[in-house]
Tab-separated table of C-alpha atoms in Angstrom:
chain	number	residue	atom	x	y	z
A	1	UNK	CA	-6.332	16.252	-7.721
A	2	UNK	CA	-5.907	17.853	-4.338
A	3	UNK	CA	-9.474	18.504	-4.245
A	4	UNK	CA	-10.620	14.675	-4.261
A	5	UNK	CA	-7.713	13.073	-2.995
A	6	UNK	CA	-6.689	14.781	0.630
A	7	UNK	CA	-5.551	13.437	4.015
A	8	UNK	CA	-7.897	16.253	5.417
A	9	UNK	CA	-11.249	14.729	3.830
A	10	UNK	CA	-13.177	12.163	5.296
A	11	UNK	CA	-11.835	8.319	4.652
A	12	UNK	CA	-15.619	7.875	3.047
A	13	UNK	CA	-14.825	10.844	0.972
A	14	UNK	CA	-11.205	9.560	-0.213
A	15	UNK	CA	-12.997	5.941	-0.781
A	16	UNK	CA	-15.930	7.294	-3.341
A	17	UNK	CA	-13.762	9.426	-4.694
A	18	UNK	CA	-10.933	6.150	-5.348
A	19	UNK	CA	-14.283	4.248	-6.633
A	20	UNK	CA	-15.357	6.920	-9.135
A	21	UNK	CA	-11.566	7.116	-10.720
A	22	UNK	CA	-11.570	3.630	-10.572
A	23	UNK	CA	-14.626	2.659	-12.367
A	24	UNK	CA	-13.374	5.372	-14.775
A	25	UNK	CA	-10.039	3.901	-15.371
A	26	UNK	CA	-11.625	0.407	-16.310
A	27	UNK	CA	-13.690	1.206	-18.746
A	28	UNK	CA	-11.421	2.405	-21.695
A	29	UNK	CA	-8.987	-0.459	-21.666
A	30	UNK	CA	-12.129	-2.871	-20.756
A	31	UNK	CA	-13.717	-1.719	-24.226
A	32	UNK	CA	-10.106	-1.867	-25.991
A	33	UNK	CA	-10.006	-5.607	-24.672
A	34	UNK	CA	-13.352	-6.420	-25.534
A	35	UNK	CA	-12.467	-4.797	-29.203
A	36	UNK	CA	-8.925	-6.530	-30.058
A	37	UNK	CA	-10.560	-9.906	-29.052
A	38	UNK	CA	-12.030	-11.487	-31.532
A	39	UNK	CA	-15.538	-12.542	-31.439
A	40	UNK	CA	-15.941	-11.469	-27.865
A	41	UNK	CA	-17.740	-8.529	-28.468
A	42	UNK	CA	-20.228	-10.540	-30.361
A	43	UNK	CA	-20.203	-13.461	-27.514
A	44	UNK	CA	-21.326	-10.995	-25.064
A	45	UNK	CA	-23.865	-9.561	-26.934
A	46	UNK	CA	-25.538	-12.691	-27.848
A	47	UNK	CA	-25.008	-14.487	-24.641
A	48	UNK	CA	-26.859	-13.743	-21.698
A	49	UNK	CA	-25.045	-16.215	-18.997
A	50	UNK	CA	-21.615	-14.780	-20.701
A	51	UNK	CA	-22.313	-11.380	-20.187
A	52	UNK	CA	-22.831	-12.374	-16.413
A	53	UNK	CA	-20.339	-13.823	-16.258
A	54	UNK	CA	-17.867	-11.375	-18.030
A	55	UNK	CA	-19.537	-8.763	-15.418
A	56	UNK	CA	-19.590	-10.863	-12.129
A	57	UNK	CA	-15.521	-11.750	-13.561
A	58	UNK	CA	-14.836	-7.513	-13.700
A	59	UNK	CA	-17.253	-6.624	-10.280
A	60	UNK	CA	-15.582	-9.249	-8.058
A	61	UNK	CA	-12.400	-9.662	-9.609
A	62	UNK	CA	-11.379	-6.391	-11.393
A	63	UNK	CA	-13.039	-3.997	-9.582
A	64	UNK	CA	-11.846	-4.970	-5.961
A	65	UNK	CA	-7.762	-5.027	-7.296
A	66	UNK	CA	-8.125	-1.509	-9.426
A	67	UNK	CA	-9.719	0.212	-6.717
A	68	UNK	CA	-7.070	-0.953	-3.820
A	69	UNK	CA	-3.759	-0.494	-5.936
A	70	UNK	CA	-5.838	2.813	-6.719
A	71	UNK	CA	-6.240	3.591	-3.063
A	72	UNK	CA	-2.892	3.069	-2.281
A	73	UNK	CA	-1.662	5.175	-4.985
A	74	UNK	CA	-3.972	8.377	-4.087
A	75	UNK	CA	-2.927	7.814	-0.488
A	76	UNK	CA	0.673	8.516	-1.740
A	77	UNK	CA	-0.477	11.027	-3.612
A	78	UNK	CA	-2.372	12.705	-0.574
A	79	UNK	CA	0.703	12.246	1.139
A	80	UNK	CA	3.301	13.548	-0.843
A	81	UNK	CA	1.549	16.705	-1.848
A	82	UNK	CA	0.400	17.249	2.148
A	83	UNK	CA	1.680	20.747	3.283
A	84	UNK	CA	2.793	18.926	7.143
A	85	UNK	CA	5.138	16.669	5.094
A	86	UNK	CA	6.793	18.783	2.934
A	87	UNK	CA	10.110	17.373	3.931
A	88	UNK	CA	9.302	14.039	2.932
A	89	UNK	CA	11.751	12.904	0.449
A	90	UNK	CA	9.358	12.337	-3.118
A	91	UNK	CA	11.836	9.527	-4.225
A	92	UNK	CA	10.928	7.122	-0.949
A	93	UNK	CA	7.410	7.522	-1.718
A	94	UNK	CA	8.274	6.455	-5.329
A	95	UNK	CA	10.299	3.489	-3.737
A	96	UNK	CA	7.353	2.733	-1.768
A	97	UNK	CA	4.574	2.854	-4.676
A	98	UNK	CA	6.066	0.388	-6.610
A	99	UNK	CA	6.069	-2.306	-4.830
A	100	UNK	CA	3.063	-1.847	-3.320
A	101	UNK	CA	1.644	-1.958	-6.345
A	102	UNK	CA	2.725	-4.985	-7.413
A	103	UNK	CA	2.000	-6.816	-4.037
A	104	UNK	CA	-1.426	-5.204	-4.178
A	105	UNK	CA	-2.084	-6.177	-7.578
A	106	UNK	CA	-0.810	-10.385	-7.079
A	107	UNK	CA	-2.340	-10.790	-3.315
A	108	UNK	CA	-5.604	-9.890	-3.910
A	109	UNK	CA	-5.537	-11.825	-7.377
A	110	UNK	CA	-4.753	-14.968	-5.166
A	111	UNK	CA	-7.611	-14.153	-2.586
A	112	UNK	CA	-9.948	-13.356	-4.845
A	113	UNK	CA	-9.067	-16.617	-7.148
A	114	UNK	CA	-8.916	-18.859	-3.894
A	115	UNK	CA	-12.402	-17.666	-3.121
A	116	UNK	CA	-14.107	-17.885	-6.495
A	117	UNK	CA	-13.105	-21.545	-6.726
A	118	UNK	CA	-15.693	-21.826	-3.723
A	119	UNK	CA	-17.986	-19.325	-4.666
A	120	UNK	CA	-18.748	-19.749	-7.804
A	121	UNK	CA	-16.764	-23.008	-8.956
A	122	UNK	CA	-14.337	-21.610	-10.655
A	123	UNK	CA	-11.304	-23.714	-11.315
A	124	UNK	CA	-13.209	-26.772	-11.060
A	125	UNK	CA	-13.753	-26.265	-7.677
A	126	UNK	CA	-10.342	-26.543	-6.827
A	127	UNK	CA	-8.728	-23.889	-4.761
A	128	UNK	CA	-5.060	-25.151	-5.640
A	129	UNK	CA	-5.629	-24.874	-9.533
A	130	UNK	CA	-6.631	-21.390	-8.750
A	131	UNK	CA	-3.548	-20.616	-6.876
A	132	UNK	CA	-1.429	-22.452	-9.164
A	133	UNK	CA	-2.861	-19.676	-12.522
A	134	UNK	CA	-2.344	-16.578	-10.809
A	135	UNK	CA	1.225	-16.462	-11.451
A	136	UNK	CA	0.843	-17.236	-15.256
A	137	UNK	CA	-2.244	-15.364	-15.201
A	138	UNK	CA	-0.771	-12.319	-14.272
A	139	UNK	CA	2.450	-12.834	-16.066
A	140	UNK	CA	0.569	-12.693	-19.873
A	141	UNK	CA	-1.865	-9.615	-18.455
A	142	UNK	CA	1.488	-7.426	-19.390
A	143	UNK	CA	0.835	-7.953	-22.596
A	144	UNK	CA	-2.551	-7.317	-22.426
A	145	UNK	CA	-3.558	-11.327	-22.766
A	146	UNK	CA	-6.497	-11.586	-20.986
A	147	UNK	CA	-8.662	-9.544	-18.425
A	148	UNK	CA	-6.166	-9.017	-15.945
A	149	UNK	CA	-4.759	-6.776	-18.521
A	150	UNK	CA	-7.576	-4.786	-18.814
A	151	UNK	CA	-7.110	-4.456	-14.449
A	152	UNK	CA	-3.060	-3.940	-14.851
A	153	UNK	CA	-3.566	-0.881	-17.431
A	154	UNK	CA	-6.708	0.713	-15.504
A	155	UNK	CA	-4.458	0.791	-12.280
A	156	UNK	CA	-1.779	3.048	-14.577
A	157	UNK	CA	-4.425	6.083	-13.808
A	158	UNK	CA	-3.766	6.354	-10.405
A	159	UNK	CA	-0.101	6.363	-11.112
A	160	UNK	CA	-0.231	9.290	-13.342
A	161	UNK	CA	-1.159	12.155	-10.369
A	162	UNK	CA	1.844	10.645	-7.740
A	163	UNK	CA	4.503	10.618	-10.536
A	164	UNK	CA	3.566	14.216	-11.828
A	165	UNK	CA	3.704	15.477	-8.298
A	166	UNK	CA	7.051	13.737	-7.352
A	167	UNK	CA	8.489	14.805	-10.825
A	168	UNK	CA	7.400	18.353	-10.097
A	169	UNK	CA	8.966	18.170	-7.040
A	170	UNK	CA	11.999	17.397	-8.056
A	171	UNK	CA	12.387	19.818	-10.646
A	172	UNK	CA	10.913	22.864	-8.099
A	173	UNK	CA	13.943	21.902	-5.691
A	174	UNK	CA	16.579	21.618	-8.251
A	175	UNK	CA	15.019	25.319	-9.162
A	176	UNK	CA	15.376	26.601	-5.502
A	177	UNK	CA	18.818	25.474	-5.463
């Protein structure tokens, strides 16, 4: 992980490299969701406008909130295994991850809704009604409800490599001492 995800690589670099993992981390619970719904799989198949839709829904909804609660999270990550800040405490990067993952994952949710109503007339058009679903929206992709799910799960990934680290730390300085 150090490899692709370093404070000493080009921001470029970092960015492809947050992309790649991204894209990655989408597609296993994407296919999951398309499986466990039924008839969807089918729908898409057959239907040309739903497909393009389904994709234009995951490349300009999904896509944009994975990779930046991703980025975030491997930014940590670069952080907290960094040999400069080896003094930084692993727990207040941990008490910084969290939340910014969840205001990461709502904000951009809201943007990205608020703009589709114009874009693409989603909503009816109606920038309010799209402000108005997030909330619920987000509140049943916990339980893996409807595509935001499929978003919320692919963004555990990036978790993974900044928990490891921070648990390894801990347990290395409870050795030392």
């Amino acid at each position: 992980m150090n490899t692709y995800f370093s404070l000493n690589m080009p921001a470029w670099q970092f960015a492809r490299n947050t992309l790649v993992v991204s894209c990655a981390g989408l597609f296993p619970p994407l296919l999951l969701y398309i499986a466990l719904t039924p008839g969807f799989g089918a729908l898409l198949l057959s239907s040309g406008p739903a497909f393009s839709r389904f994709l234009r829904q995951v490349v300009t909804n999904g896509l944009p909130v994975v990779f930046a609660v991703n980025y975030v999270s491997f930014f940590l990550f670069a952080v907290s295994t960094d040999k400069q800040r080896e003094r930084a405490a692993p727990a207040r990067i941990l008490l910084i991850d969290l939340p910014a993952r969840v205001v990461i994952f709502v904000l951009p949710h809201g943007v990205i809704y608020f703009v589709s109503a114009d874009w693409f007339g989603s909503f009816g058009g109606d920038h309010w009604q799209a402000l108005q679903v997030v909330g619920p929206t987000l509140v049943r992709s916990a339980f893996f409800e409807n595509i935001s799910g499929v978003y919320l799960y692919a963004t555990l990934v990036s978790a993974l490599p900044l928990y490891a680290t921070v648990i390894d730390s801990r347990i290395v300085s409870r050795e030392l001492v």
